[in-house]
GROMACS .gro file of C-alpha atoms in nm:
model
  475
    1MET     CA    1  -1.069  -2.057   1.563
    2GLY     CA    2  -0.942  -2.018   1.205
    3GLY     CA    3  -1.102  -2.088   0.871
    4ARG     CA    4  -1.057  -2.031   0.498
    5VAL     CA    5  -1.022  -1.695   0.321
    6LEU     CA    6  -1.007  -1.613  -0.049
    7SER     CA    7  -0.807  -1.294  -0.103
    8VAL     CA    8  -0.886  -1.129  -0.439
    9ALA     CA    9  -0.648  -0.865  -0.572
   10SER     CA   10  -0.480  -0.728  -0.882
   11GLU     CA   11  -0.125  -0.748  -0.741
   12CYS     CA   12   0.074  -0.972  -0.510
   13VAL     CA   13   0.441  -0.978  -0.407
   14PRO     CA   14   0.660  -1.142  -0.530
   15LEU     CA   15   0.477  -1.177  -0.864
   16ILE     CA   16   0.348  -0.835  -0.964
   17LYS     CA   17   0.377  -0.500  -0.787
   18THR     CA   18   0.305  -0.135  -0.859
   19GLY     CA   19   0.257  -0.023  -0.497
   20GLY     CA   20   0.199  -0.115  -0.133
   21LEU     CA   21  -0.117  -0.314  -0.214
   22ALA     CA   22   0.102  -0.594  -0.349
   23ASP     CA   23   0.309  -0.609  -0.030
   24VAL     CA   24   0.000  -0.648   0.187
   25VAL     CA   25  -0.161  -0.914  -0.033
   26GLY     CA   26   0.162  -1.115  -0.042
   27ALA     CA   27   0.228  -1.088   0.332
   28LEU     CA   28  -0.116  -1.175   0.471
   29PRO     CA   29  -0.128  -1.552   0.399
   30ALA     CA   30   0.186  -1.628   0.604
   31ALA     CA   31   0.094  -1.374   0.872
   32LEU     CA   32  -0.249  -1.533   0.921
   33ALA     CA   33  -0.138  -1.896   0.900
   34GLY     CA   34  -0.019  -1.886   1.260
   35ALA     CA   35  -0.371  -1.797   1.372
   36GLY     CA   36  -0.517  -2.096   1.187
   37TRP     CA   37  -0.636  -1.916   0.873
   38ASP     CA   38  -0.590  -2.081   0.534
   39MET     CA   39  -0.572  -1.790   0.288
   40ARG     CA   40  -0.538  -1.830  -0.089
   41VAL     CA   41  -0.478  -1.537  -0.324
   42LEU     CA   42  -0.657  -1.495  -0.658
   43ILE     CA   43  -0.485  -1.263  -0.908
   44PRO     CA   44  -0.488  -1.235  -1.289
   45ALA     CA   45  -0.234  -1.434  -1.492
   46TYR     CA   46  -0.064  -1.138  -1.657
   47ARG     CA   47   0.174  -1.210  -1.945
   48PRO     CA   48   0.490  -1.245  -1.728
   49LEU     CA   49   0.314  -1.502  -1.504
   50ARG     CA   50   0.168  -1.738  -1.765
   51GLY     CA   51   0.487  -1.934  -1.835
   52MET     CA   52   0.550  -1.993  -1.466
   53ALA     CA   53   0.203  -2.145  -1.424
   54ALA     CA   54   0.197  -2.348  -1.747
   55ASP     CA   55   0.198  -2.682  -1.566
   56TRP     CA   56  -0.022  -2.583  -1.271
   57PRO     CA   57  -0.344  -2.784  -1.237
   58GLU     CA   58  -0.669  -2.629  -1.356
   59VAL     CA   59  -0.928  -2.606  -1.076
   60MET     CA   60  -1.206  -2.402  -1.243
   61ARG     CA   61  -1.311  -2.303  -1.594
   62ASP     CA   62  -1.548  -2.032  -1.718
   63GLU     CA   63  -1.638  -1.994  -2.087
   64THR     CA   64  -1.812  -1.657  -2.050
   65LEU     CA   65  -1.551  -1.407  -1.930
   66TRP     CA   66  -1.625  -1.094  -2.127
   67GLY     CA   67  -1.518  -1.205  -2.472
   68GLY     CA   68  -1.350  -1.537  -2.411
   69PRO     CA   69  -1.286  -1.829  -2.176
   70GLY     CA   70  -1.082  -1.832  -1.859
   71ARG     CA   71  -0.944  -2.095  -1.627
   72VAL     CA   72  -0.814  -2.089  -1.271
   73LEU     CA   73  -0.474  -2.248  -1.208
   74GLU     CA   74  -0.352  -2.340  -0.860
   75GLY     CA   75   0.005  -2.328  -0.732
   76LYS     CA   76   0.240  -2.175  -0.479
   77VAL     CA   77   0.520  -1.918  -0.516
   78ALA     CA   78   0.755  -1.815  -0.233
   79GLY     CA   79   0.514  -1.973   0.017
   80VAL     CA   80   0.210  -1.781  -0.111
   81PRO     CA   81  -0.083  -2.012  -0.207
   82LEU     CA   82  -0.203  -1.878  -0.541
   83LEU     CA   83  -0.496  -1.905  -0.777
   84LEU     CA   84  -0.419  -1.750  -1.116
   85LEU     CA   85  -0.702  -1.644  -1.346
   86ASP     CA   86  -0.567  -1.730  -1.690
   87ALA     CA   87  -0.777  -1.544  -1.948
   88PRO     CA   88  -0.537  -1.443  -2.227
   89HIS     CA   89  -0.786  -1.216  -2.404
   90LEU     CA   90  -0.797  -1.001  -2.089
   91TYR     CA   91  -0.452  -1.025  -1.931
   92ASP     CA   92  -0.192  -1.147  -2.184
   93ARG     CA   93  -0.079  -0.799  -2.288
   94GLU     CA   94   0.232  -0.592  -2.321
   95GLY     CA   95   0.266  -0.344  -2.036
   96GLY     CA   96   0.162  -0.335  -1.671
   97PRO     CA   97  -0.149  -0.458  -1.492
   98TYR     CA   98  -0.359  -0.153  -1.581
   99SER     CA   99  -0.201   0.014  -1.883
  100GLY     CA  100   0.014  -0.046  -2.187
  101PRO     CA  101   0.220   0.170  -2.422
  102GLY     CA  102  -0.094   0.356  -2.530
  103GLY     CA  103  -0.222   0.434  -2.179
  104ASP     CA  104  -0.490   0.271  -1.965
  105TYR     CA  105  -0.654  -0.036  -2.122
  106TRP     CA  106  -0.997   0.061  -2.257
  107ASP     CA  107  -1.157  -0.253  -2.113
  108ASN     CA  108  -1.028  -0.228  -1.755
  109PRO     CA  109  -1.387  -0.233  -1.619
  110GLN     CA  110  -1.444  -0.573  -1.784
  111ARG     CA  111  -1.093  -0.705  -1.708
  112PHE     CA  112  -1.141  -0.658  -1.335
  113ALA     CA  113  -1.510  -0.748  -1.340
  114ALA     CA  114  -1.385  -1.087  -1.464
  115LEU     CA  115  -1.146  -1.115  -1.170
  116SER     CA  116  -1.428  -1.026  -0.930
  117TRP     CA  117  -1.673  -1.262  -1.102
  118ILE     CA  118  -1.439  -1.557  -1.066
  119GLY     CA  119  -1.363  -1.460  -0.706
  120ALA     CA  120  -1.735  -1.463  -0.628
  121ARG     CA  121  -1.776  -1.798  -0.808
  122ILE     CA  122  -1.498  -1.957  -0.604
  123ALA     CA  123  -1.650  -1.811  -0.286
  124ARG     CA  124  -1.994  -1.945  -0.376
  125GLU     CA  125  -1.902  -2.286  -0.519
  126GLY     CA  126  -1.554  -2.370  -0.390
  127ILE     CA  127  -1.280  -2.554  -0.579
  128GLU     CA  128  -1.136  -2.903  -0.542
  129GLY     CA  129  -1.250  -2.959  -0.185
  130TRP     CA  130  -1.169  -2.604  -0.071
  131ARG     CA  131  -1.442  -2.345  -0.016
  132PRO     CA  132  -1.377  -2.014   0.158
  133ASP     CA  133  -1.570  -1.890   0.457
  134ILE     CA  134  -1.476  -1.530   0.374
  135LEU     CA  135  -1.396  -1.342   0.054
  136HIS     CA  136  -1.150  -1.054   0.111
  137ALA     CA  137  -1.147  -0.805  -0.179
  138HIS     CA  138  -0.875  -0.543  -0.220
  139ASP     CA  139  -0.935  -0.201  -0.377
  140TRP     CA  140  -1.145  -0.117  -0.683
  141GLN     CA  141  -1.004  -0.397  -0.897
  142ALA     CA  142  -1.168  -0.665  -0.679
  143ALA     CA  143  -1.453  -0.456  -0.543
  144LEU     CA  144  -1.725  -0.607  -0.764
  145ALA     CA  145  -1.671  -0.945  -0.593
  146PRO     CA  146  -1.879  -0.853  -0.283
  147ALA     CA  147  -2.140  -0.702  -0.517
  148TYR     CA  148  -2.162  -1.025  -0.716
  149LEU     CA  149  -2.207  -1.220  -0.391
  150THR     CA  150  -2.491  -0.983  -0.297
  151TYR     CA  151  -2.667  -0.977  -0.634
  152HIS     CA  152  -2.598  -1.331  -0.763
  153GLY     CA  153  -2.595  -1.531  -0.438
  154SER     CA  154  -2.331  -1.566  -0.167
  155GLY     CA  155  -2.353  -1.937  -0.093
  156GLY     CA  156  -2.311  -1.840   0.272
  157CYS     CA  157  -1.973  -1.672   0.217
  158SER     CA  158  -1.913  -1.342   0.400
  159SER     CA  159  -1.716  -1.054   0.247
  160VAL     CA  160  -1.463  -0.790   0.345
  161ILE     CA  161  -1.331  -0.507   0.131
  162THR     CA  162  -1.008  -0.323   0.211
  163VAL     CA  163  -0.949   0.027   0.076
  164HIS     CA  164  -0.576   0.075   0.022
  165ASN     CA  165  -0.613   0.412  -0.155
  166ILE     CA  166  -0.950   0.575  -0.211
  167ALA     CA  167  -0.809   0.795  -0.487
  168PHE     CA  168  -0.856   0.502  -0.727
  169GLN     CA  169  -1.226   0.421  -0.759
  170GLY     CA  170  -1.280   0.219  -1.079
  171GLN     CA  171  -1.520   0.465  -1.238
  172CYS     CA  172  -1.694   0.386  -1.566
  173PRO     CA  173  -2.009   0.492  -1.756
  174ALA     CA  174  -2.353   0.388  -1.637
  175ALA     CA  175  -2.411   0.232  -1.979
  176LEU     CA  176  -2.189  -0.059  -1.868
  177LEU     CA  177  -2.427  -0.163  -1.588
  178GLY     CA  178  -2.576  -0.459  -1.776
  179ASP     CA  179  -2.247  -0.560  -1.935
  180LEU     CA  180  -2.090  -0.577  -1.589
  181ARG     CA  181  -2.372  -0.811  -1.478
  182LEU     CA  182  -2.513  -0.568  -1.224
  183PRO     CA  183  -2.889  -0.529  -1.166
  184PHE     CA  184  -3.065  -0.226  -1.314
  185GLY     CA  185  -3.283  -0.209  -1.004
  186ALA     CA  186  -2.977  -0.125  -0.792
  187PHE     CA  187  -2.884   0.179  -1.002
  188HIS     CA  188  -2.974   0.450  -0.749
  189PRO     CA  189  -2.767   0.665  -0.509
  190GLY     CA  190  -2.827   0.427  -0.217
  191ALA     CA  191  -2.658   0.143  -0.405
  192LEU     CA  192  -2.462   0.145  -0.732
  193GLU     CA  193  -2.518   0.488  -0.888
  194TYR     CA  194  -2.220   0.722  -0.841
  195TYR     CA  195  -2.259   1.079  -0.970
  196GLY     CA  196  -2.451   0.951  -1.270
  197GLY     CA  197  -2.206   0.669  -1.344
  198LEU     CA  198  -2.062   0.359  -1.185
  199SER     CA  199  -1.775   0.300  -0.946
  200SER     CA  200  -1.665  -0.054  -0.872
  201LEU     CA  201  -1.522   0.066  -0.541
  202LYS     CA  202  -1.857   0.211  -0.436
  203ALA     CA  203  -2.026  -0.115  -0.537
  204GLY     CA  204  -1.797  -0.301  -0.298
  205LEU     CA  205  -1.839  -0.046  -0.019
  206VAL     CA  206  -2.220  -0.073  -0.022
  207THR     CA  207  -2.232  -0.454  -0.045
  208ALA     CA  208  -1.943  -0.595   0.162
  209ASP     CA  209  -2.019  -0.718   0.513
  210ARG     CA  210  -1.716  -0.534   0.655
  211ILE     CA  211  -1.501  -0.244   0.531
  212THR     CA  212  -1.142  -0.201   0.637
  213THR     CA  213  -0.866   0.035   0.545
  214VAL     CA  214  -0.499   0.033   0.620
  215SER     CA  215  -0.483   0.256   0.928
  216PRO     CA  216  -0.727   0.371   1.198
  217THR     CA  217  -0.672   0.740   1.123
  218TYR     CA  218  -0.730   0.688   0.749
  219ALA     CA  219  -1.056   0.507   0.833
  220ALA     CA  220  -1.176   0.817   1.019
  221GLU     CA  221  -1.041   1.055   0.753
  222LEU     CA  222  -1.235   0.879   0.477
  223MET     CA  223  -1.561   1.000   0.631
  224ARG     CA  224  -1.454   1.362   0.573
  225PRO     CA  225  -1.477   1.545   0.238
  226GLU     CA  226  -1.112   1.653   0.233
  227PHE     CA  227  -1.001   1.287   0.228
  228GLY     CA  228  -1.302   1.082   0.109
  229MET     CA  229  -1.279   1.199  -0.254
  230GLY     CA  230  -1.653   1.177  -0.312
  231LEU     CA  231  -1.712   0.853  -0.120
  232GLN     CA  232  -1.712   1.005   0.230
  233GLY     CA  233  -2.091   0.985   0.261
  234VAL     CA  234  -2.098   0.618   0.160
  235ILE     CA  235  -1.834   0.529   0.419
  236ALA     CA  236  -1.986   0.746   0.694
  237GLN     CA  237  -2.323   0.577   0.638
  238ARG     CA  238  -2.157   0.239   0.704
  239ALA     CA  239  -1.938   0.364   0.992
  240GLY     CA  240  -2.052   0.077   1.213
  241VAL     CA  241  -1.873  -0.181   0.997
  242VAL     CA  242  -1.564   0.028   0.914
  243SER     CA  243  -1.229  -0.035   1.084
  244GLY     CA  244  -0.864   0.052   1.027
  245ILE     CA  245  -0.593  -0.213   1.050
  246LEU     CA  246  -0.234  -0.101   1.000
  247ASN     CA  247  -0.011  -0.271   0.749
  248GLY     CA  248   0.316  -0.427   0.862
  249VAL     CA  249   0.658  -0.472   0.705
  250ASP     CA  250   0.849  -0.792   0.635
  251LEU     CA  251   1.107  -0.808   0.914
  252GLU     CA  252   1.301  -1.076   0.727
  253VAL     CA  253   1.364  -0.827   0.447
  254TRP     CA  254   1.378  -0.493   0.630
  255SER     CA  255   1.616  -0.536   0.925
  256PRO     CA  256   1.945  -0.354   0.982
  257GLU     CA  257   2.089  -0.666   1.148
  258ILE     CA  258   2.082  -0.866   0.822
  259GLU     CA  259   2.213  -0.608   0.574
  260PRO     CA  260   2.515  -0.738   0.379
  261ALA     CA  261   2.733  -0.434   0.454
  262ASN     CA  262   2.753  -0.234   0.778
  263PRO     CA  263   2.490  -0.426   0.974
  264TYR     CA  264   2.386  -0.290   1.313
  265SER     CA  265   2.130  -0.337   1.588
  266PRO     CA  266   1.988  -0.126   1.870
  267LYS     CA  267   2.255  -0.261   2.106
  268ALA     CA  268   2.544  -0.229   1.859
  269MET     CA  269   2.506   0.089   1.655
  270ALA     CA  270   2.859   0.127   1.515
  271GLY     CA  271   2.744  -0.001   1.176
  272LYS     CA  272   2.499   0.291   1.151
  273ALA     CA  273   2.783   0.545   1.146
  274ALA     CA  274   2.972   0.338   0.889
  275ALA     CA  275   2.658   0.312   0.674
  276ARG     CA  276   2.610   0.691   0.697
  277ALA     CA  277   2.965   0.755   0.582
  278ALA     CA  278   2.922   0.510   0.293
  279LEU     CA  279   2.592   0.672   0.189
  280CYS     CA  280   2.748   1.020   0.193
  281ALA     CA  281   3.033   0.890  -0.024
  282GLU     CA  282   2.787   0.725  -0.266
  283PHE     CA  283   2.595   1.051  -0.315
  284GLY     CA  284   2.900   1.278  -0.294
  285LEU     CA  285   2.781   1.452   0.022
  286GLU     CA  286   2.943   1.610   0.327
  287VAL     CA  287   2.676   1.674   0.589
  288PRO     CA  288   2.767   1.811   0.935
  289GLY     CA  289   2.410   1.795   1.067
  290PRO     CA  290   2.129   1.544   1.015
  291LEU     CA  291   2.131   1.348   0.689
  292ALA     CA  292   1.771   1.308   0.568
  293ILE     CA  293   1.645   1.089   0.284
  294VAL     CA  294   1.344   1.083   0.056
  295VAL     CA  295   1.253   0.740  -0.089
  296SER     CA  296   0.930   0.808  -0.271
  297ARG     CA  297   0.723   0.850  -0.580
  298LEU     CA  298   0.781   1.212  -0.680
  299THR     CA  299   0.421   1.335  -0.676
  300ASP     CA  300   0.214   1.613  -0.520
  301GLN     CA  301   0.046   1.355  -0.294
  302LYS     CA  302   0.386   1.299  -0.134
  303SER     CA  303   0.436   1.681  -0.103
  304ILE     CA  304   0.763   1.668  -0.295
  305ASP     CA  305   0.670   2.015  -0.425
  306LEU     CA  306   0.732   2.155  -0.074
  307LEU     CA  307   1.100   2.061  -0.067
  308PRO     CA  308   1.241   2.353  -0.272
  309ALA     CA  309   1.089   2.598  -0.023
  310VAL     CA  310   1.229   2.432   0.290
  311LEU     CA  311   1.566   2.294   0.178
  312PRO     CA  312   1.762   2.623   0.184
  313ASP     CA  313   1.708   2.677   0.558
  314PHE     CA  314   1.767   2.308   0.634
  315VAL     CA  315   2.096   2.310   0.445
  316ALA     CA  316   2.199   2.639   0.611
  317ALA     CA  317   2.141   2.473   0.949
  318GLY     CA  318   2.377   2.188   0.859
  319GLY     CA  319   2.135   1.935   0.710
  320GLY     CA  320   2.169   1.730   0.394
  321LEU     CA  321   1.936   1.530   0.173
  322ALA     CA  322   1.961   1.220  -0.047
  323VAL     CA  323   1.665   1.150  -0.279
  324ILE     CA  324   1.567   0.847  -0.482
  325GLY     CA  325   1.243   0.831  -0.678
  326THR     CA  326   1.061   0.881  -1.002
  327GLY     CA  327   0.734   1.046  -1.095
  328ASP     CA  328   0.614   1.382  -1.217
  329PRO     CA  329   0.866   1.524  -1.471
  330GLY     CA  330   0.841   1.871  -1.317
  331LEU     CA  331   0.922   1.738  -0.971
  332GLU     CA  332   1.207   1.526  -1.108
  333ALA     CA  333   1.350   1.844  -1.259
  334ALA     CA  334   1.302   2.032  -0.931
  335MET     CA  335   1.497   1.764  -0.744
  336ARG     CA  336   1.779   1.781  -0.997
  337GLY     CA  337   1.776   2.158  -0.952
  338LEU     CA  338   1.820   2.124  -0.576
  339ALA     CA  339   2.114   1.888  -0.627
  340ALA     CA  340   2.279   2.139  -0.860
  341ARG     CA  341   2.210   2.433  -0.629
  342PHE     CA  342   2.331   2.255  -0.314
  343ALA     CA  343   2.610   2.038  -0.453
  344GLY     CA  344   2.771   1.836  -0.176
  345ARG     CA  345   2.465   1.867   0.048
  346VAL     CA  346   2.182   1.737  -0.175
  347GLY     CA  347   2.210   1.427  -0.395
  348VAL     CA  348   1.944   1.287  -0.627
  349ARG     CA  349   1.891   0.959  -0.814
  350ILE     CA  350   1.596   0.953  -1.053
  351GLY     CA  351   1.463   0.595  -1.078
  352TYR     CA  352   1.425   0.315  -0.829
  353ASP     CA  353   1.686   0.077  -0.691
  354GLU     CA  354   1.579  -0.159  -0.411
  355ALA     CA  355   1.934  -0.225  -0.288
  356LEU     CA  356   2.014   0.146  -0.281
  357SER     CA  357   1.695   0.218  -0.087
  358HIS     CA  358   1.816  -0.028   0.180
  359ARG     CA  359   2.152   0.151   0.198
  360MET     CA  360   1.971   0.484   0.229
  361PHE     CA  361   1.765   0.372   0.529
  362GLN     CA  362   2.079   0.220   0.682
  363GLY     CA  363   2.278   0.541   0.660
  364ALA     CA  364   2.012   0.808   0.710
  365ASP     CA  365   1.953   1.002   1.028
  366ALA     CA  366   1.596   1.082   0.920
  367VAL     CA  367   1.343   1.000   0.648
  368LEU     CA  368   1.101   1.264   0.520
  369VAL     CA  369   0.740   1.158   0.451
  370PRO     CA  370   0.542   1.485   0.430
  371SER     CA  371   0.242   1.336   0.244
  372ARG     CA  372  -0.081   1.528   0.200
  373PHE     CA  373  -0.265   1.199   0.253
  374GLU     CA  374  -0.122   0.856   0.331
  375PRO     CA  375  -0.353   0.556   0.384
  376CYS     CA  376  -0.083   0.367   0.576
  377GLY     CA  377   0.268   0.418   0.445
  378LEU     CA  378   0.554   0.173   0.474
  379THR     CA  379   0.840   0.421   0.428
  380GLN     CA  380   0.810   0.561   0.779
  381MET     CA  381   0.805   0.204   0.917
  382TYR     CA  382   1.130   0.125   0.737
  383GLY     CA  383   1.269   0.444   0.891
  384LEU     CA  384   1.167   0.334   1.240
  385ARG     CA  385   1.319  -0.007   1.185
  386TYR     CA  386   1.655   0.142   1.078
  387GLY     CA  387   1.670   0.426   1.330
  388ALA     CA  388   1.618   0.684   1.052
  389LEU     CA  389   1.377   0.906   1.244
  390PRO     CA  390   1.059   0.972   1.046
  391VAL     CA  391   0.957   1.335   0.986
  392VAL     CA  392   0.595   1.296   0.881
  393SER     CA  393   0.274   1.489   0.832
  394ALA     CA  394   0.010   1.389   1.085
  395VAL     CA  395  -0.224   1.212   0.843
  396GLY     CA  396  -0.343   0.854   0.795
  397GLY     CA  397  -0.103   0.579   0.888
  398LEU     CA  398   0.178   0.829   0.944
  399ALA     CA  399  -0.011   0.967   1.245
  400ASP     CA  400  -0.077   0.615   1.370
  401THR     CA  401   0.284   0.491   1.356
  402VAL     CA  402   0.506   0.785   1.462
  403ILE     CA  403   0.502   0.934   1.812
  404ASN     CA  404   0.588   1.303   1.791
  405ALA     CA  405   0.892   1.427   1.985
  406SER     CA  406   0.682   1.676   2.179
  407PRO     CA  407   0.807   1.798   2.518
  408ALA     CA  408   0.572   1.549   2.689
  409ALA     CA  409   0.681   1.255   2.471
  410LEU     CA  410   1.050   1.342   2.522
  411ALA     CA  411   1.000   1.377   2.898
  412THR     CA  412   0.826   1.042   2.925
  413GLY     CA  413   1.069   0.873   2.685
  414VAL     CA  414   0.822   0.753   2.422
  415ALA     CA  415   0.895   0.969   2.114
  416THR     CA  416   0.989   0.792   1.789
  417GLY     CA  417   1.005   1.078   1.535
  418ILE     CA  418   0.864   1.418   1.442
  419THR     CA  419   0.512   1.490   1.317
  420PHE     CA  420   0.374   1.818   1.183
  421TRP     CA  421   0.044   1.968   1.071
  422PRO     CA  422  -0.086   2.118   0.848
  423THR     CA  423   0.088   1.982   0.539
  424ASP     CA  424   0.249   2.300   0.410
  425ALA     CA  425   0.595   2.448   0.372
  426LEU     CA  426   0.573   2.651   0.693
  427ALA     CA  427   0.496   2.346   0.910
  428LEU     CA  428   0.749   2.125   0.728
  429GLY     CA  429   1.018   2.390   0.773
  430GLN     CA  430   0.944   2.406   1.145
  431ALA     CA  431   0.964   2.026   1.165
  432LEU     CA  432   1.307   2.031   1.002
  433ARG     CA  433   1.426   2.294   1.252
  434ARG     CA  434   1.308   2.062   1.530
  435LEU     CA  435   1.498   1.777   1.364
  436VAL     CA  436   1.820   1.981   1.361
  437ALA     CA  437   1.775   2.073   1.729
  438LEU     CA  438   1.705   1.715   1.832
  439HIS     CA  439   2.006   1.592   1.634
  440GLY     CA  440   2.219   1.838   1.827
  441ASP     CA  441   2.115   1.684   2.162
  442ARG     CA  442   2.297   1.353   2.135
  443LYS     CA  443   2.143   1.202   2.449
  444ALA     CA  444   1.786   1.282   2.344
  445TRP     CA  445   1.857   1.176   1.986
  446SER     CA  446   1.990   0.839   2.096
  447ARG     CA  447   1.685   0.778   2.314
  448VAL     CA  448   1.439   0.859   2.033
  449GLN     CA  449   1.641   0.645   1.790
  450GLN     CA  450   1.629   0.348   2.027
  451ASN     CA  451   1.252   0.395   2.072
  452ALA     CA  452   1.206   0.404   1.695
  453MET     CA  453   1.397   0.080   1.643
  454ALA     CA  454   1.188  -0.090   1.913
  455ALA     CA  455   0.854   0.016   1.757
  456PRO     CA  456   0.636  -0.284   1.657
  457VAL     CA  457   0.616  -0.261   1.276
  458GLY     CA  458   0.589  -0.630   1.182
  459TRP     CA  459   0.275  -0.816   1.084
  460GLN     CA  460   0.196  -0.986   1.418
  461THR     CA  461  -0.041  -0.721   1.559
  462SER     CA  462  -0.209  -0.661   1.222
  463ALA     CA  463  -0.260  -1.032   1.158
  464ALA     CA  464  -0.430  -1.067   1.497
  465ALA     CA  465  -0.665  -0.782   1.406
  466TYR     CA  466  -0.757  -0.943   1.072
  467ALA     CA  467  -0.811  -1.277   1.247
  468ALA     CA  468  -1.045  -1.111   1.496
  469LEU     CA  469  -1.235  -0.945   1.209
  470TYR     CA  470  -1.276  -1.277   1.028
  471GLU     CA  471  -1.385  -1.453   1.348
  472GLY     CA  472  -1.648  -1.184   1.403
  473LEU     CA  473  -1.790  -1.258   1.058
  474GLN     CA  474  -1.800  -1.629   1.130
  475GLY     CA  475  -1.959  -1.588   1.470
   0.00000   0.00000   0.00000
């Protein structure tokens, strides 16, 4: 069937990235093209992007963007069809997309209202012979776009909003209602009012035609108070239009067969052992049992605080750990403390290094993702791809992508990793004991590793689900 989709977001690989949102936004246009969908991505022209787009043609202009003019420039980067909103007074700043040296930008509500406003204008009016059938907004930064279609006219364009992480809600004072071009008559709990203030994410959730999130389990979790973070009632009320569609990973980037050193494949695994030896040498480790890795932001959400309690027993049982990440200073210090305490069995790199992360997945026996909540997660998918068995808490996308090595799953030959619940040190410690036992049974280990590497983690299935969603809106 096919059609045209405007994707509105604050980040997009390969241009600007702070998290998994950018990977999804950058991957969807190519993934959907095969199903006949022409998707273009609207993002702000942050300072690092303006020079690149200097000679791109202008396809829309708006003189009233919260303190100054803006223009939309059209181009393509790495195969991604792009529309850049160039409004220097809003986006030409030192720092990242949301904050600078002094912290969060004070005018973030207006900065991303402008992005949403222009997204809604393009959806309503079209540009240069191209007019979308569907506007697809991502997270709080684009969430006012469906609201603007509802309150200022849709021009027949349908809308979808995807929640990538409900922890970020775009909250601001109610006094900004008029400034954000939202109707005073909609300021009540059934529409825009949110605990006495405003939330751009809530505005999108109550006005979009469809709501998606990045895994089926996370979609169900968001209707419960322990995961919904105040918005559970809003999402539960719209349960009939809520769905979960898993993210995928780029198989042309994350594949053990194409790594420059020690490549391997499910049918030729010798490179895995060589990669493990090289990784141990790089971190100064000697590990007789399973070598686990952590490739993560070092935050409480990721349950990094549980590691000091469980590592002593894991190390005593023969295990080892290599960590790369950055985040909470206290957790960074705790990781350094583990490396000092268990020298030769635990190695830590504070920071992020993309090439090193590839080498870690190549050489690891297992990857630990014990998150307290995880909308989708890509780390466990990289682990599956590289035969680094995921050890994950049974939440969100982790529960949807890893098949626990239970007795039944081992007997029927379908297990791909180890899951545990609840997310606490006791359960994680038990999961690591199970990992050590499985690693000691070479036949069972090999079978689970082969299953993991065969798991479908690319974009094909997800793209088909998005295409079906879009077709449902058209039909």
